[in-house]
Amino acid sequence: METVLALLSGFLVAAAVWLMLSGNLLRFLFGLLLLSNAVNIAIFSAGRLTPGTPPFLGDKGALPDAVMANSLPQALLLTAIVIGFGLFAFSLALTIRAYRSFHHLDVDQMRLAEPKEDA
Amino acid sequence: MAEQRTGSGKARVFGYAGAIAAAVMAGLLSLALPEVLAGGRVLFGIDWAPSLGVSLAFMLDGLSLTFALLITGIGSLIFLYATGYMGDHPRFGRFVLFLFAFMLSMLGVVMARDLITLFVFWELTSVTSYLLIGFDHENAQARRNALQAMLVTAAGGLALLAGFILIGLAGGSFDLAQILTGPGLQDSSYYTPILILVLLGAFTKSAQFPFHFWLPNAMAAPTPVSAYLHSATMVKAGVYLLARLHPVLGDTPAWQGSLTAAGLVTAVMASILALRQTDLKQALAYTTLMALGTITLFLAGSSEYALTAAVTFLIVHSLYKAALFMVVGAIDHGTGSRDVALLGGLRGALPITALAAALAGLSMAGVPPLIGWIGKELLYAGAATISPEPLVILGVLTANALMVAVAGVVALRPFWGARIKTPHIPHEAPWQMWVGPLLLGGLGLVFGLGAGLLQPMIEAMLTTGFGRDHAAELHLWAGFNLPFFLSLATFAMGITLYLMRDRYRRAIADLLARLPGFDPGWDRFLDHFRTFAAWQTRLIQPGRLTAYLTATFVVMVLAIGGALLLRRPVIAIDLSAPLLIWVIAAVTAAGAVLTLGTRSRIAAISGIGTTGIGVTLIFIFFGAPDVATTQLMVETLSAVLFAIAALRLPAIVERRSKSRQLAHAVLAGAVGLTVTLIVLAVTTHPLDRHITSFFEENSYSLAHGLNIVNVILVDFRAFDTFGELTVVFLASVGAYAVLKRRSRKAGP
């Protein structure tokens, strides 16, 4: 089962990289979202996949009979998802702001803070 | 010298304080004299970085103590002198601070017992001398010359650090006391690199050819600084290092060859150039180079005569050179000029300075009964023991003869002969300015008449510093031997050169005009270096996001992909999975494909949303309900935000050419493949569950929670969660700030 998710993760990463290289800021953001999903799947798979047994303890902390899903990557993912959202929201605000200022979304043309090319 | 003299002069008190502090330090240091003269070593210090074997440790033996006494003793006189010379300078307080910091750094260099400590102080002397040389910081030339001195000596310092580390590796310790009593490094396999690196450090610091060019330029400093840096300190650091490491690095053909060559070339070249100068300070600068070259030359040797000559000449030179620099400053101060052509007959107006100049000048010329005579006799005795002897003797003879002539120009010419009208009416310097030169000049006479007075110190340097049984003896009269006749020849040649100096200057000037200069070369080098730096910055930082991303992804593929290829981890591929998983994965991937292909903003957002929901389903299927809930909320929120934003943003345009799209697709595929391989390699490797087990066993007993993921977030890793909240809060504040203000008009 891990193999399937490994393939999916790799495919999403490839799509994300292609979008991020496009030079369009909006597509860059799409890529960013895909990339964070892809990485989350990778982390999740690394902790192994156990269908249908969430990490809940029984009464008075009793361990269940079956092996529970790995709780560690889940905790990490929760943090990663929230941080990823913060990053995305801020980048989106920057994108809107950049469009207001430059009237285009072509990142390679945004050189206000860069030295003149080939002086 | 056109010093600004507008300060109140209240800062003079700092100058006196510096003079007293330096004198007290000299007094304290001389407490160590009895033990050091008895051939002992005084050790003290504290641990600094014990895990690295580095300590802030100091050591006083004959060599260190001689240098330390020269530094503090002459330092004290320099502070006094500076108070008279520039005590009313508006930045005199700062000047004293720099000078004192420099003196302490210099003391650190000569007293360090630990090589790393030595290096730190070595670099501190470069930094503080930079501040001193560039003290007149409104003058572009002074800034340039200060930078030149700093770059040359600091570059040498880096080489030196590498050399020291190799010494530490080869000798097993950074402790000089241990290294010096050890078996020596001559047979170590690191010997050649150590020698090259240490010599680079010493030669740059002591301005040996071909690194000599910075020293005459450093004359941009105020005269007290030149008097200090170029007599007993800064430039002597390199010589000190050579002397210090002589027992463990010396006595090999490589050592002898390189020191002889550099020393001889520097000494002869510098003395030829010295007589050409008409500016008294410049003339002295070149004679400093000559002295450094001579000491380096004699450190090449290993005989008692050569080493005794080196250390004696070092003391002799410190005494007369500091005095002469101060005399030149006094002439400048008293007449407004230091051009030899504009000065003459000053002995009536500046009688005390004239006396000091005569004493120091005679010592420099090597006239008996001054200490300079003894120094010169020793040089000739020593020269006869350094191969190739005829060449060395000839070189030393030439240099010494020229010194006689320069001494005449600097110490004699301005005071004797016909009175020449000077820029302002000459007056004697204030007492602070003649005490130093008179005392140092007088010491030259005392040590000359009482030749035995210096003997114990020289003895201690030779025994503890170089491991010899005895030093050669210092005699005022050593009989009719080779050195005596060479001295006579020196005087004859020197006086001839002095009388012919005008014709000589023209000849040298003609010659120099035809040779490429080192200084313009230095400027060209710096220009090219700056151009290169700008070029490589443009290359590495083109300022285009796609270029940075491409570089990042390419490096990632090469580094991780390369590691995977090299290590070839076991990878198990198991495609068996429930149909439902395949369906979810396919839907997730389909969302990404939709986003890839479409130009419509809404379609792209739908594609992204589809992927997000697909990932949520995966979390639900594999027992992660909390993660799934969060993912669903975040995906929904992202889609909503995106949809709102998309209304304000333009449609998507694909600007890439077909070939570029293909290239990016190949790179994207490679990155994706790398990620897949990493995940496969990780999941094939056995899982270490011990952290998870800890949480499973302790969630209830320690935190009273049954939902383990929740307990981890709010209890075991609560601070992480707190940090996460901070990030989200800052992101929202940042987003608000970015969007709040109406945009100003900005160019593309």
XYZ file of N, CA and C in Angstrom, chain A residues 10 44 51 59 69 77 79 107-108 117:
30
model
N 5.096 11.151 -5.492
C 6.035 11.551 -6.537
C 5.334 12.265 -7.670
N 3.290 10.807 5.906
C 2.287 9.870 6.408
C 2.676 8.432 6.065
N -4.807 0.380 7.972
C -6.184 0.762 7.667
C -7.101 0.632 8.884
N -10.529 2.086 27.505
C -10.877 2.573 28.828
C -9.658 2.570 29.739
N -2.825 2.831 14.334
C -2.114 3.691 13.383
C -1.037 4.466 14.148
N 1.881 15.870 11.082
C 1.087 16.336 9.944
C 0.148 17.459 10.334
N 0.554 19.724 12.528
C 1.342 20.953 12.538
C 1.658 21.394 11.108
N 6.695 36.379 -12.493
C 7.678 36.586 -11.424
C 9.025 37.057 -11.947
N 9.406 36.605 -13.147
C 10.733 36.979 -13.639
C 10.797 38.450 -14.049
N 19.801 44.378 -14.927
C 20.427 43.241 -15.587
C 21.505 43.714 -16.557
